[in-house]
GROMACS .gro file of C-alpha atoms in nm:
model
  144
    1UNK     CA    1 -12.828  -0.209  -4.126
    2UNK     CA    2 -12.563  -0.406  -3.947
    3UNK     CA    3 -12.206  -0.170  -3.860
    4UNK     CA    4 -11.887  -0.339  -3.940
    5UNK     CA    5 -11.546  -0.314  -3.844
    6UNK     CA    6 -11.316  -0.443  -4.078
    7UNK     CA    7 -10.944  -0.467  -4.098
    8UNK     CA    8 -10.745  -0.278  -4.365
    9UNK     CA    9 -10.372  -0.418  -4.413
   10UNK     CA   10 -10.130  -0.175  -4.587
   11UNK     CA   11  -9.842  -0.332  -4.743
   12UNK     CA   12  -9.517  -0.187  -5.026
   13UNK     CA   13  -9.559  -0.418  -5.313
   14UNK     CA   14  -9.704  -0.706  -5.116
   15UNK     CA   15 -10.093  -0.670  -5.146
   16UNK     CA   16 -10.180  -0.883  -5.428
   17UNK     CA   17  -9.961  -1.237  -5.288
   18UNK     CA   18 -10.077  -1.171  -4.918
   19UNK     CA   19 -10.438  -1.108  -5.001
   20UNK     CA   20 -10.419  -1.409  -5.224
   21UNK     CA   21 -10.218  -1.596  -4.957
   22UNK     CA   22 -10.502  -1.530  -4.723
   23UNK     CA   23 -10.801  -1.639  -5.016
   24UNK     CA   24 -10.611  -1.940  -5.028
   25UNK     CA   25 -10.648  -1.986  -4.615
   26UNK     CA   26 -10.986  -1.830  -4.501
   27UNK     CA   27 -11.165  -1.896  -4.876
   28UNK     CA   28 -11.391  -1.647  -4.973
   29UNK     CA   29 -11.388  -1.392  -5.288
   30UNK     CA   30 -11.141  -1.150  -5.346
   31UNK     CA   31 -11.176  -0.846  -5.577
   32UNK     CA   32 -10.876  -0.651  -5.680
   33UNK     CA   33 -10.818  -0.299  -5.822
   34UNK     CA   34 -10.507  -0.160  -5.863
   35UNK     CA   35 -10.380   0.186  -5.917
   36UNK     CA   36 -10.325   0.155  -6.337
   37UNK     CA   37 -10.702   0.053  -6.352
   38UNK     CA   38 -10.764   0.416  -6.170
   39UNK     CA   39 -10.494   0.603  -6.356
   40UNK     CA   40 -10.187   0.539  -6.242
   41UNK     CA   41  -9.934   0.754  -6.306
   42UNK     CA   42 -10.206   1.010  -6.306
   43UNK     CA   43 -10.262   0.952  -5.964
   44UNK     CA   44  -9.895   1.029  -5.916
   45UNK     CA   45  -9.808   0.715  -5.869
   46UNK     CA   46  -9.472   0.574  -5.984
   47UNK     CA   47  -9.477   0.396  -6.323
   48UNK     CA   48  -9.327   0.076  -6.120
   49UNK     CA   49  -9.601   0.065  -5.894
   50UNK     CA   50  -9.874   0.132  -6.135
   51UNK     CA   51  -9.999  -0.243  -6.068
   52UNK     CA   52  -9.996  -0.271  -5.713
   53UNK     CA   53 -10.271  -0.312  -5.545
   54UNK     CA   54 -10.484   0.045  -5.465
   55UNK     CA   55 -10.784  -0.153  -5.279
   56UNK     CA   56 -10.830  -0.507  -5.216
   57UNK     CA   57 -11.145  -0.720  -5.078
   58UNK     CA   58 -11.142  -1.054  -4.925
   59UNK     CA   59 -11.508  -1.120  -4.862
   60UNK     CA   60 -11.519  -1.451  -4.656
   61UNK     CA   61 -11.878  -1.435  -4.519
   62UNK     CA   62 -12.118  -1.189  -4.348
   63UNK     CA   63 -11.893  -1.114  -4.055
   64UNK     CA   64 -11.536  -1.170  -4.203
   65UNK     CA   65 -11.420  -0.906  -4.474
   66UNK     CA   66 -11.042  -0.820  -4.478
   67UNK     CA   67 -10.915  -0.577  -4.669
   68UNK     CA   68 -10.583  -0.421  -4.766
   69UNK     CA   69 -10.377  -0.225  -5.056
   70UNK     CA   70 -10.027  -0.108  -5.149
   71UNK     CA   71  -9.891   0.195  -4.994
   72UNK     CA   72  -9.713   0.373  -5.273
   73UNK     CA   73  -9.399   0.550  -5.223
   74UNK     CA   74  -9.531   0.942  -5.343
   75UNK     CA   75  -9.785   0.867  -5.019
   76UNK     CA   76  -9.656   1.052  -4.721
   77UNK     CA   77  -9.562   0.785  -4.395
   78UNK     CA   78  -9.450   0.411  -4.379
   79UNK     CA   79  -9.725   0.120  -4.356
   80UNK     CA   80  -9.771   0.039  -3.996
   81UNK     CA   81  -9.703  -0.327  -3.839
   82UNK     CA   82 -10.099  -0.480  -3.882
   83UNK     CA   83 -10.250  -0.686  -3.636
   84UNK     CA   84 -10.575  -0.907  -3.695
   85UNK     CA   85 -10.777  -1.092  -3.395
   86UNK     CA   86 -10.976  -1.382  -3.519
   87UNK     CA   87 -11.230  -1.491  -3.257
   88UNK     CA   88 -11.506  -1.768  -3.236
   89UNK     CA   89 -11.707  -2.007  -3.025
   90UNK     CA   90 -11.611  -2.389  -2.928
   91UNK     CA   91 -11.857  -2.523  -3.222
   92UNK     CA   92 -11.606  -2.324  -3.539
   93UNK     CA   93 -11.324  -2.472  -3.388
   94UNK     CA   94 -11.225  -2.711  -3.720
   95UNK     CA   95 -11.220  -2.368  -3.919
   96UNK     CA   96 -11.068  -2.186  -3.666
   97UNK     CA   97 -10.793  -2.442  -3.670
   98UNK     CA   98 -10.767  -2.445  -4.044
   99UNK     CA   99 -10.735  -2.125  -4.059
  100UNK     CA  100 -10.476  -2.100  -3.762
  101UNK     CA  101 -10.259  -2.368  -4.005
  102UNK     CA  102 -10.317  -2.235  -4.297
  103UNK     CA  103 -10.200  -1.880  -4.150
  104UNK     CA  104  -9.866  -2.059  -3.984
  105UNK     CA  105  -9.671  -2.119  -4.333
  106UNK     CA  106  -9.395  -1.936  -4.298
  107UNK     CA  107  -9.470  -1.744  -3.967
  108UNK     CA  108  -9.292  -1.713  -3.650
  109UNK     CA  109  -9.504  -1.843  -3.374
  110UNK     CA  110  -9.514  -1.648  -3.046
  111UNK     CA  111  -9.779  -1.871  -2.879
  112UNK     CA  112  -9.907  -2.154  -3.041
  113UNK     CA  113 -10.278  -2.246  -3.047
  114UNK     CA  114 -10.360  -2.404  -2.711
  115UNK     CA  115 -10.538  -2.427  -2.427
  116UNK     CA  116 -10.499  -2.055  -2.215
  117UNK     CA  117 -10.603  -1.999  -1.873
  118UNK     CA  118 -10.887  -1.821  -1.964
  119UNK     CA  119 -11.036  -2.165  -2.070
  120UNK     CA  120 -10.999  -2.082  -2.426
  121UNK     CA  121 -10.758  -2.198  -2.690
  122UNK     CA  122 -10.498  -1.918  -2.829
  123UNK     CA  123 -10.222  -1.834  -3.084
  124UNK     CA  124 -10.058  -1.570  -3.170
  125UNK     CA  125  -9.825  -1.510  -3.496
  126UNK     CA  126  -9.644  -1.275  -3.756
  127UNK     CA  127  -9.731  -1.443  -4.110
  128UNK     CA  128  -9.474  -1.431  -4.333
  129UNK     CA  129  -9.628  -1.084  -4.476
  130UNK     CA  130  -9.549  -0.972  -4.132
  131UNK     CA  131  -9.923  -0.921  -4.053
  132UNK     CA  132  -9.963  -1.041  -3.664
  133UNK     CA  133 -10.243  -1.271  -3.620
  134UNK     CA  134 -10.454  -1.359  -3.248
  135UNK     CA  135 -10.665  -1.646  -3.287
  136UNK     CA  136 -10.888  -1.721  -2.969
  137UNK     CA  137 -11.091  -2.006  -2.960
  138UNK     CA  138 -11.372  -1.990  -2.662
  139UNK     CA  139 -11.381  -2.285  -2.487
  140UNK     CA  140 -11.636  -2.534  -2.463
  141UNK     CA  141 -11.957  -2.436  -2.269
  142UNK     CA  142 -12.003  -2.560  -1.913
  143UNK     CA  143 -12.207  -2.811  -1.822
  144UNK     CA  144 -12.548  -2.743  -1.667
   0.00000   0.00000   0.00000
């Protein structure tokens, strides 16, 4: 049995379009549940957020599973600023770069995707979920 680390994104009122958002750049399958299909206002959640989002799955592959939910106002503390680091060799560079587009609608760039001096190509954003994003793409192998 492989051990994963996977992100978790908290959000207020947000999970469902950013998860979505981010099905619609990485791909994958996402499974929803929200906190009316667990009880709601049992729960002690507030009748307005009874639909948001209590857990959220985007399963992208083997190694790439993000997941993320509503943080409801009755919960005690404020959802933290997220970051994500999305790494991979020279040869998933095309995806990489998809995904690196796809994830730029609406974000503020700090350091677009490009050649570091590490030899790699980098980028860093905040999507317009505010979710930060580092995307490092290792450069290509040296020749023998």
């Amino acid at each position: 049995m492989a051990i994963n680390l996977n992100p978790y994104i908290n959000w207020r009122g947000q999970a469902r379009e950013a998860m979505e958002f981010y099905r619609s750049v990485l791909g994958g399958e996402l499974s929803v549940m929200t906190f009316a299909d667990m009880g709601g206002t049992a729960m002690g959640v507030a009748e307005d957020e009874v639909d948001w989002v209590m857990h959220a799955a985007l399963s992208v592959s083997d190694s790439v599973l993000l997941m993320g939910a509503d943080h409801p106002h009755h919960v005690p503390g404020e959802p933290q600023k997220q970051q994500v680091s999305i790494s991979g060799p020279a040869e998933d560079e095309a995806t990489l770069r998809a995904w690196w587009d796809g994830l730029s609608e609406g974000a503020t760039i700090h350091q677009p995707l490009e050649k570091a001096p590490w030899g790699d190509s980098f980028g860093m954003l905040d999507d317009k979920y505010g979710v930060s994003w580092l995307v490092n793409i290792a450069g290509a192998p040296a020749a023998e």
